[in-house]
């Protein structure tokens, strides 16, 4: 390849959601054939990519302070006769494009989440032009068709991997930038997802987390040649929903755990709920953002679900899988939110009971409808509400963690802990579990007796591990 230079060092810093983590991996895949290898820090990197997040103001502002630090490194490198290519990718790049070059003129490349498959072209253009290049197109061709298929570095995949199956969002919640930064909803064909899962499994991955901004609205083209009951299987273009896809992925040898995130309540369908009951690989955990417990606020947010809808869904999910752990996102201080609205949120949280959750103060995002709404809530009120909500959510999480003490849980060990010899893994319910004296290495699913519970983690012991015994998932349903 023409602009291939061996031994180049690439540092990617990832902000925000899991999809950015996935995208950063793909950027590394694309740059590997050009001679770029990943390094752990920016200090002597030849290229630095900030893969950014625009969801809340704080997330976006972090990028500019990081750019300030990188500018010093870049200047120092240039003084020594070297070069550091500085790129801003992701949702801040998409949303602010030229503004980034105005605020940080030393940046060399700015490209959005739908343009990163063009990195080799952008690098070539940078070399030709000698000045900053910018690409925030939403290219008509889905980028997934242009990503390397065989670039998976088995070591890089780890034991648990993200896999984007759906991207973009057509929901337009009035507070959210995602429909503007990620573009319209798109689902990858089922065949591609199955093939990528197979490659991950072959590389040693045992758990996959299917990603999408509205992952439960997945509707990818069914694999060619699929035979369907009551149909000839020819001609018409049929699609698979997420439940159907998960069923198929569960059959792949080596894939023992499947998760998906993030789901939109109104898109939870019967097939997917049923999969929670009868696909053993599908973990009993679901992140299902509620945002608010007040119907007035939900309507103003354009969420298309009510408090009652959420109650009903939680009930159906628990019917399908009684031990399912629910997680959620909440926004406090949305424009117009009254004390009574906020109390409705607290009330619904008390009623549903979550095993973990994320809560945020509403952040006004330029260009979104809610930013211009009357009734913006003072910062002090937002802070008070956030604290009150977090108290309840933290208590629920701790209570759930404590309820696990004395149980035996299958834990997928996936990384070293802080103490020598310690390993950390995940329970089926996404809790971090520490084990001091593991007898198996990362990648193993071991049955651990839970001995202690903390706010954000559990402690487990290997005494439950019978030599040679197959790990058996604890299941409440057959
Ligand atoms: N479906 C998406 C949700 C994206 S944003 C996904 O793929 O994850 C993640 C969470 O950030 C949202 O659920 C919401 O709770 C929060 N969020 C989004 N916009 C926000 C804003 N303007 N202010 C505060 N929180 C926000
Ligand atoms: Fe954002 Fe709502 Fe879509 S939170 S990602 S607009 S479902």
Coordinates of C-alpha atoms and ligand atoms in Angstrom, one line a residue:
X1 CA 0.0 0.0 0.0
X2 CA 1.3 3.4 -1.0
X3 CA 1.2 5.3 2.3
X4 CA 2.2 2.4 4.4
X5 CA 4.9 3.2 6.9
X6 CA 6.0 0.5 9.3
X7 CA 6.4 1.0 13.0
X8 CA 4.0 3.9 13.4
X9 CA 2.4 4.3 16.9
X10 CA -1.3 4.9 17.2
X11 CA -3.0 6.1 20.4
X12 CA -6.8 6.2 20.5
X13 CA -8.6 7.8 23.5
X14 CA -12.2 6.8 23.7
X15 CA -14.9 8.8 25.4
X16 CA -18.6 8.0 26.0
X17 CA -20.6 5.0 25.0
X18 CA -19.7 1.4 24.2
X19 CA -20.3 2.1 20.5
X20 CA -17.4 4.4 20.6
X21 CA -15.3 1.6 22.1
X22 CA -16.4 -0.6 19.2
X23 CA -15.6 2.2 16.7
X24 CA -12.2 2.8 18.1
X25 CA -11.4 -0.9 17.7
X26 CA -12.4 -0.7 14.0
X27 CA -10.3 2.5 13.5
X28 CA -7.3 0.5 14.8
X29 CA -8.2 -2.4 12.4
X30 CA -8.3 0.1 9.5
X31 CA -5.0 1.7 10.3
X32 CA -3.1 -1.6 11.0
X33 CA -2.4 -2.3 7.3
X34 CA -1.0 1.2 7.1
X35 CA 1.6 0.2 9.6
X36 CA 0.0 1.7 12.8
X37 CA 0.2 -0.3 16.0
X38 CA -1.7 0.7 19.1
X39 CA 0.2 2.1 22.1
X40 CA -1.0 2.9 25.7
X41 CA -0.3 6.6 25.8
X42 CA 0.0 9.7 23.6
X43 CA 3.6 10.5 24.6
X44 CA 5.4 9.1 21.6
X45 CA 2.5 8.4 19.3
X46 CA 2.7 9.3 15.6
X47 CA -1.0 9.6 15.5
X48 CA -3.5 10.4 18.2
X49 CA -7.3 10.0 17.7
X50 CA -9.8 11.3 20.3
X51 CA -13.0 9.4 19.7
X52 CA -15.4 11.8 21.3
X53 CA -18.8 12.0 23.0
X54 CA -21.3 14.9 22.6
X55 CA -24.1 13.6 24.8
X56 CA -23.7 16.1 27.6
X57 CA -21.9 19.4 27.8
X58 CA -19.3 18.1 30.2
X59 CA -18.4 15.2 27.8
X60 CA -17.8 17.6 24.9
X61 CA -15.8 20.1 27.0
X62 CA -13.4 17.4 28.1
X63 CA -12.2 17.1 24.6
X64 CA -11.0 20.6 24.4
X65 CA -9.0 20.3 27.6
X66 CA -7.4 17.1 26.3
X67 CA -6.6 18.9 23.0
X68 CA -4.8 21.6 25.1
X69 CA -2.6 18.9 26.7
X70 CA -1.9 17.2 23.3
X71 CA -0.9 20.5 21.7
X72 CA 2.1 20.7 24.0
X73 CA 3.2 17.1 23.1
X74 CA 2.7 17.8 19.4
X75 CA 4.8 21.0 19.6
X76 CA 7.5 19.3 21.5
X77 CA 7.6 16.5 18.9
X78 CA 7.8 19.0 16.1
X79 CA 10.8 20.8 17.8
X80 CA 12.6 17.4 17.7
X81 CA 11.9 17.2 14.0
X82 CA 9.1 14.7 14.4
X83 CA 5.4 14.7 13.7
X84 CA 2.2 13.9 15.6
X85 CA -1.0 13.6 13.6
X86 CA -3.9 14.8 15.8
X87 CA -7.4 13.7 14.9
X88 CA -10.8 14.4 16.5
X89 CA -13.4 11.7 15.7
X90 CA -16.8 10.7 17.0
X91 CA -19.8 12.8 17.9
X92 CA -18.1 16.1 18.9
X93 CA -16.4 16.0 15.5
X94 CA -19.8 15.4 13.8
X95 CA -21.6 18.1 15.8
X96 CA -18.9 20.8 15.9
X97 CA -16.8 20.1 12.8
X98 CA -15.3 23.5 11.7
X99 CA -15.7 24.9 15.2
X100 CA -13.0 22.4 16.4
X101 CA -10.5 23.7 13.8
X102 CA -11.3 27.3 15.0
X103 CA -10.8 26.5 18.6
X104 CA -7.9 24.1 18.1
X105 CA -6.2 25.0 14.8
X106 CA -3.4 22.5 15.5
X107 CA -5.8 19.6 14.9
X108 CA -5.0 17.8 11.6
X109 CA -8.2 15.7 11.0
X110 CA -11.8 15.9 12.0
X111 CA -14.2 13.1 11.0
X112 CA -17.6 11.9 12.1
X113 CA -18.8 8.4 13.2
X114 CA -20.0 7.6 9.7
X115 CA -16.8 8.6 7.9
X116 CA -14.1 6.7 9.8
X117 CA -13.9 3.9 7.3
X118 CA -12.4 6.5 5.0
X119 CA -9.4 7.0 7.3
X120 CA -6.8 5.8 4.7
X121 CA -8.2 8.4 2.2
X122 CA -8.2 11.1 4.8
X123 CA -4.6 10.4 5.7
X124 CA -3.6 10.5 2.1
X125 CA -5.5 13.8 1.7
X126 CA -3.8 15.2 4.7
X127 CA -0.4 14.3 3.2
X128 CA -1.3 15.9 -0.1
X129 CA -3.0 19.0 1.2
X130 CA -0.6 19.8 4.1
X131 CA -3.5 21.3 5.9
X132 CA -6.3 20.0 8.1
X133 CA -8.9 17.7 6.5
X134 CA -12.5 17.4 7.6
X135 CA -15.1 14.8 6.8
X136 CA -18.4 14.8 8.5
X137 CA -20.4 13.3 5.7
X138 CA -23.1 10.7 6.2
X139 CA -21.8 8.6 3.3
X140 CA -24.6 6.8 1.5
X141 CA -22.7 3.5 1.6
X142 CA -23.0 1.9 5.0
X143 CA -19.5 2.1 6.6
X144 CA -19.8 -1.5 7.7
X145 CA -19.3 -2.7 4.1
X146 CA -16.0 -0.9 4.0
X147 CA -14.5 -2.1 7.3
X148 CA -11.8 -4.8 7.2
X149 CA -13.3 -8.2 7.9
X150 CA -10.2 -10.1 8.8
X151 CA -8.3 -7.6 10.9
X152 CA -9.3 -9.0 14.2
X153 CA -6.3 -9.3 16.4
X154 CA -7.2 -12.3 18.6
X155 CA -5.3 -10.8 21.5
X156 CA -7.2 -7.5 21.2
X157 CA -10.6 -9.1 21.2
X158 CA -10.4 -10.3 24.8
X159 CA -13.0 -12.5 26.4
X160 CA -15.8 -10.1 26.1
X161 CA -16.4 -8.0 23.0
X162 CA -18.8 -5.4 21.7
X163 CA -20.4 -5.8 18.3
X164 CA -22.4 -3.0 16.7
X165 CA -25.5 -4.4 15.0
X166 CA -27.6 -1.3 14.7
X167 CA -26.6 2.3 14.5
X168 CA -28.3 5.7 14.4
X169 CA -31.6 6.8 15.8
X170 CA -34.9 8.0 14.4
X171 CA -36.6 8.6 17.8
X172 CA -35.6 12.2 18.4
X173 CA -36.0 12.4 22.1
X174 CA -36.1 16.1 22.6
X175 CA -33.0 16.2 24.8
X176 CA -30.8 14.1 22.7
X177 CA -28.0 14.8 20.1
X178 CA -27.7 11.2 18.9
X179 CA -30.1 11.4 15.9
X180 CA -28.0 14.4 14.7
X181 CA -24.5 13.0 15.3
X182 CA -25.1 9.3 14.4
X183 CA -27.6 9.8 11.7
X184 CA -30.6 7.6 10.7
X185 CA -31.3 4.1 12.0
X186 CA -29.5 1.3 10.1
X187 CA -29.4 -2.4 10.9
X188 CA -26.6 -4.6 9.7
X189 CA -27.6 -7.7 7.7
X190 CA -27.9 -10.7 10.0
X191 CA -25.4 -12.7 7.9
X192 CA -22.7 -10.1 8.7
X193 CA -23.4 -10.1 12.4
X194 CA -23.3 -13.9 12.5
X195 CA -20.0 -14.0 10.6
X196 CA -18.5 -11.3 12.8
X197 CA -19.7 -13.2 15.9
X198 CA -18.1 -16.4 14.5
X199 CA -14.8 -14.6 14.1
X200 CA -14.9 -13.2 17.6
X201 CA -15.7 -16.7 19.0
X202 CA -12.7 -18.1 17.0
X203 CA -10.5 -15.4 18.5
X204 CA -11.5 -16.6 22.0
X205 CA -14.4 -14.3 22.8
X206 CA -17.0 -15.9 25.1
X207 CA -19.3 -13.0 25.6
X208 CA -20.7 -10.6 23.1
X209 CA -22.6 -7.4 23.7
X210 CA -24.7 -6.4 20.8
X211 CA -24.7 -2.6 20.4
X212 CA -27.1 -0.1 18.9
X213 CA -28.6 3.3 19.9
X214 CA -31.9 1.5 19.6
X215 CA -30.6 -2.0 19.5
X216 CA -34.0 -3.6 20.2
X217 CA -35.4 -2.0 17.0
X218 CA -32.8 -4.1 15.1
X219 CA -34.3 -5.2 11.8
X220 CA -31.5 -6.6 9.7
X221 CA -31.9 -8.4 6.4
X222 CA -32.3 -12.1 7.0
X223 CA -29.5 -14.3 5.8
X224 CA -29.9 -15.3 2.1
X225 CA -31.6 -18.7 1.7
X226 CA -33.4 -18.6 5.0
X227 CA -36.4 -20.9 4.8
X228 CA -39.5 -19.6 6.4
X229 CA -42.6 -21.5 7.5
X230 CA -45.5 -20.6 5.2
X231 CA -43.3 -18.9 2.6
X232 CA -41.3 -19.9 -0.5
X233 CA -38.3 -18.0 0.9
X234 CA -37.7 -16.3 -2.4
X235 CA -38.3 -12.9 -3.6
X236 CA -39.5 -10.8 -0.7
X237 CA -37.0 -9.1 1.5
X238 CA -37.6 -10.2 5.1
X239 CA -35.9 -8.9 8.1
X240 CA -34.9 -10.4 11.5
X241 CA -35.7 -8.8 14.8
X242 CA -33.2 -8.8 17.7
X243 CA -34.9 -11.8 19.4
X244 CA -34.4 -13.9 16.2
X245 CA -30.8 -12.7 15.8
X246 CA -30.0 -13.6 19.4
X247 CA -31.4 -17.1 19.0
X248 CA -29.1 -17.6 16.1
X249 CA -26.0 -16.2 17.8
X250 CA -26.6 -18.5 20.7
X251 CA -25.9 -21.4 18.5
X252 CA -22.4 -20.3 17.7
X253 CA -19.8 -22.5 19.3
X254 CA -17.9 -20.7 21.9
X255 CA -20.4 -17.8 22.5
X256 CA -21.6 -18.5 25.9
X257 CA -23.0 -15.1 26.9
X258 CA -25.0 -12.6 25.0
X259 CA -26.1 -9.1 26.1
X260 CA -27.5 -6.1 24.2
X261 CA -27.7 -2.4 24.8
X262 CA -29.3 0.2 24.6
X263 CA -33.0 -0.6 24.3
X264 CA -35.9 1.8 23.8
X265 CA -38.9 0.7 25.9
X266 CA -41.5 1.1 23.1
X267 CA -39.5 -1.3 20.9
X268 CA -39.4 -4.2 23.4
X269 CA -41.3 -6.8 21.4
X270 CA -42.8 -10.2 22.3
X271 CA -40.1 -12.2 20.4
X272 CA -37.3 -10.4 22.3
X273 CA -39.0 -10.8 25.7
X274 CA -39.5 -14.5 25.0
X275 CA -35.8 -14.9 24.1
X276 CA -35.1 -13.8 27.7
X277 CA -37.0 -16.9 28.8
X278 CA -35.6 -19.5 26.5
X279 CA -32.2 -18.6 25.1
X280 CA -29.7 -19.8 27.8
X281 CA -26.9 -17.6 26.4
X282 CA -28.9 -14.4 26.8
X283 CA -27.9 -13.0 30.2
X284 CA -30.6 -12.1 32.8
X285 CA -29.9 -8.4 32.7
X286 CA -31.4 -5.6 30.7
X287 CA -30.5 -1.9 30.4
X288 CA -33.9 -0.3 29.6
X289 CA -33.7 3.5 30.0
X290 CA -36.8 5.0 31.7
X291 CA -35.6 8.6 31.9
X292 CA -38.5 9.8 34.0
X293 CA -41.5 8.4 35.9
X294 CA -43.8 11.3 35.0
X295 CA -46.0 11.0 32.0
X296 CA -45.9 14.7 31.5
X297 CA -42.2 14.8 31.3
X298 CA -42.0 11.6 29.2
X299 CA -44.3 13.3 26.7
X300 CA -42.2 16.4 26.6
X301 CA -39.2 14.2 26.1
X302 CA -41.0 12.5 23.1
X303 CA -40.3 9.2 24.7
X304 CA -43.4 7.3 23.3
X305 CA -43.8 5.3 26.5
X306 CA -45.7 6.1 29.7
X307 CA -44.9 5.1 33.3
X308 CA -47.6 2.4 32.9
X309 CA -45.9 1.0 29.8
X310 CA -42.7 0.7 31.7
X311 CA -44.4 -1.1 34.6
X312 CA -46.0 -3.5 32.2
X313 CA -42.7 -4.2 30.4
X314 CA -40.9 -4.9 33.7
X315 CA -43.7 -7.3 34.5
X316 CA -43.5 -9.2 31.2
X317 CA -39.7 -9.4 31.4
X318 CA -39.9 -10.8 34.9
X319 CA -42.5 -13.3 33.8
X320 CA -40.2 -14.5 31.0
X321 CA -37.1 -14.5 33.3
X322 CA -37.9 -14.1 37.0
X323 CA -34.3 -13.3 38.0
X324 CA -33.8 -10.6 35.4
X325 CA -31.9 -7.6 36.7
X326 CA -33.1 -4.3 35.3
X327 CA -30.9 -1.2 34.8
X328 CA -31.9 2.2 33.6
X329 CA -30.9 5.8 32.7
X330 CA -32.6 8.8 34.3
X331 CA -32.5 12.5 33.5
X332 CA -33.4 14.9 36.3
X333 CA -34.3 18.5 35.8
X334 CA -35.7 18.2 32.3
X335 CA -37.4 21.6 31.4
X336 CA -40.7 22.0 33.2
X337 CA -40.1 19.1 35.6
X338 CA -42.0 19.9 38.8
X339 CA -41.5 18.5 42.3
X340 CA -44.5 16.3 41.6
X341 CA -43.0 15.0 38.4
X342 CA -39.8 14.2 40.1
X343 CA -41.6 12.5 42.9
X344 CA -43.3 10.3 40.3
X345 CA -39.8 9.3 39.1
X346 CA -38.8 8.4 42.7
X347 CA -42.1 6.5 43.1
X348 CA -41.6 4.4 40.0
X349 CA -38.0 3.6 40.9
X350 CA -39.2 2.4 44.3
X351 CA -41.8 0.3 42.6
X352 CA -39.7 -1.3 39.8
X353 CA -36.4 -1.8 41.7
X354 CA -33.2 -1.7 39.7
X355 CA -30.0 -3.6 40.2
X356 CA -28.0 -0.6 38.9
X357 CA -28.7 2.6 37.0
X358 CA -27.2 5.8 35.6
X359 CA -28.6 9.2 36.4
X360 CA -27.8 12.6 34.9
X361 CA -28.7 16.2 35.3
X362 CA -30.4 17.5 32.2
X363 CA -27.8 19.1 30.0
X364 CA -28.9 21.7 27.3
X365 CA -27.6 20.5 24.0
X366 CA -27.5 23.0 21.1
X367 CA -29.9 22.4 18.4
X368 CA -32.2 20.0 20.3
X369 CA -35.8 21.0 20.9
X370 CA -35.6 20.8 24.7
X371 CA -32.7 23.3 24.8
X372 CA -35.2 26.0 23.7
X373 CA -38.1 24.9 26.0
X374 CA -39.4 27.2 28.7
X375 CA -39.0 26.1 32.3
X376 CA -35.3 25.3 32.3
X377 CA -34.5 24.1 35.8
X378 CA -31.9 25.8 38.0
X379 CA -28.7 24.0 38.6
X380 CA -29.2 23.8 42.4
X381 CA -32.6 22.1 41.9
X382 CA -31.0 19.6 39.4
X383 CA -28.3 18.8 41.9
X384 CA -30.8 18.2 44.8
X385 CA -32.9 15.9 42.6
X386 CA -29.9 14.0 41.4
X387 CA -28.7 13.4 44.9
X388 CA -32.1 12.3 46.1
X389 CA -32.5 9.9 43.1
X390 CA -29.0 8.5 43.5
X391 CA -29.7 7.8 47.2
X392 CA -32.6 5.6 46.2
X393 CA -30.8 3.9 43.3
X394 CA -27.6 3.3 45.3
X395 CA -29.6 1.7 48.1
X396 CA -31.3 -0.6 45.6
X397 CA -28.0 -1.6 44.0
X398 CA -26.5 -2.3 47.4
X399 CA -29.5 -4.3 48.5
X400 CA -29.3 -6.4 45.3
X401 CA -25.6 -6.9 45.8
X402 CA -26.2 -8.0 49.4
X403 CA -28.9 -10.4 48.3
X404 CA -26.2 -12.2 46.3
X405 CA -24.1 -13.1 49.3
X406 CA -24.3 -16.8 50.0
X407 CA -25.3 -17.6 46.4
X408 CA -23.1 -19.3 43.8
X409 CA -22.8 -17.3 40.6
X410 CA -21.1 -18.1 37.3
X411 CA -18.5 -15.4 36.7
X412 CA -16.7 -14.8 33.4
X413 CA -13.2 -13.8 34.5
X414 CA -11.9 -11.2 32.2
X415 CA -9.2 -9.0 33.7
X416 CA -6.6 -8.8 36.4
X417 CA -7.6 -7.0 39.6
X418 CA -5.5 -4.5 41.6
X419 CA -4.0 -7.0 44.0
X420 CA -1.4 -9.5 42.7
X421 CA -3.0 -12.7 41.6
X422 CA -6.5 -11.2 41.8
X423 CA -8.9 -11.5 38.9
X424 CA -12.1 -9.6 38.2
X425 CA -15.1 -10.8 36.2
X426 CA -18.8 -10.3 35.6
X427 CA -21.8 -12.0 37.1
X428 CA -24.8 -12.7 34.9
X429 CA -26.2 -9.5 36.3
X430 CA -23.2 -7.3 35.3
X431 CA -21.8 -7.0 38.8
X432 CA -18.0 -6.9 39.0
X433 CA -16.8 -9.9 41.0
X434 CA -13.3 -10.0 42.5
X435 CA -11.6 -13.2 43.3
X436 CA -8.3 -13.3 45.1
X437 CA -7.3 -16.9 44.4
X438 CA -8.6 -17.9 41.0
X439 CA -7.6 -21.4 39.9
X440 CA -8.4 -20.5 36.3
X441 CA -7.2 -17.6 34.1
X442 CA -9.1 -14.9 32.3
X443 CA -11.6 -16.3 29.8
X444 CA -12.9 -19.0 32.2
X445 CA -16.5 -19.0 33.5
X446 CA -16.2 -20.2 37.1
X447 CA -18.8 -20.8 39.7
X448 CA -18.0 -18.5 42.6
X449 CA -19.5 -18.5 46.1
X450 CA -20.3 -14.8 46.8
X451 CA -18.8 -13.9 50.2
X452 CA -19.2 -10.1 50.4
X453 CA -21.1 -7.3 48.8
X454 CA -20.0 -3.7 48.2
X455 CA -21.7 -0.7 46.6
X456 CA -20.3 -1.5 43.1
X457 CA -18.9 -5.0 43.4
X458 CA -18.9 -8.4 44.9
X459 CA -16.3 -10.7 46.3
X460 CA -16.2 -14.3 45.4
X461 CA -14.3 -17.4 46.4
X462 CA -13.4 -20.5 44.4
X463 CA -14.4 -23.0 47.0
X464 CA -17.5 -23.6 45.0
X465 CA -15.4 -24.7 42.0
X466 CA -15.5 -28.5 41.8
X467 CA -12.6 -29.9 39.9
X468 CA -13.5 -30.7 36.4
X469 CA -17.1 -29.6 36.8
X470 CA -18.8 -27.9 33.9
X471 CA -19.8 -24.4 34.8
X472 CA -23.6 -24.4 35.1
X473 CA -25.5 -21.2 34.8
X474 CA -27.9 -20.7 37.7
X475 CA -31.2 -20.4 36.0
X476 CA -34.6 -19.6 37.5
X477 CA -36.3 -21.1 34.4
X478 CA -35.4 -24.2 32.4
Ligands
LIG1 N1 -30.3 4.9 23.2 C1 -29.0 5.6 23.5 C2 -29.1 6.5 24.6 C3 -28.1 7.5 24.4 S1 -27.7 8.6 25.5 C4 -27.9 4.7 23.6 O1 -27.4 4.1 22.7 O2 -27.3 4.5 24.7 C5 -27.4 7.7 27.1 C6 -28.2 8.4 28.1 O3 -27.7 9.7 28.3 C7 -29.7 8.6 27.8 O4 -30.4 7.5 28.1 C8 -30.0 9.7 28.7 O5 -30.4 9.3 30.0 C9 -28.7 10.5 28.9 N2 -28.8 11.8 28.1 C10 -29.0 11.9 26.8 N3 -29.0 13.2 26.4 C11 -28.9 13.9 27.6 C12 -28.9 15.3 27.9 N4 -29.1 16.2 27.0 N5 -28.8 15.6 29.3 C13 -28.6 14.7 30.2 N6 -28.6 13.4 29.9 C14 -28.8 13.0 28.7
LIG2 FE1 -31.2 9.5 22.1 FE2 -33.7 8.9 22.4 FE3 -32.4 8.0 20.4 S1 -32.1 9.0 24.0 S2 -30.4 7.8 21.1 S3 -32.9 10.1 20.7 S4 -33.9 6.9 21.7

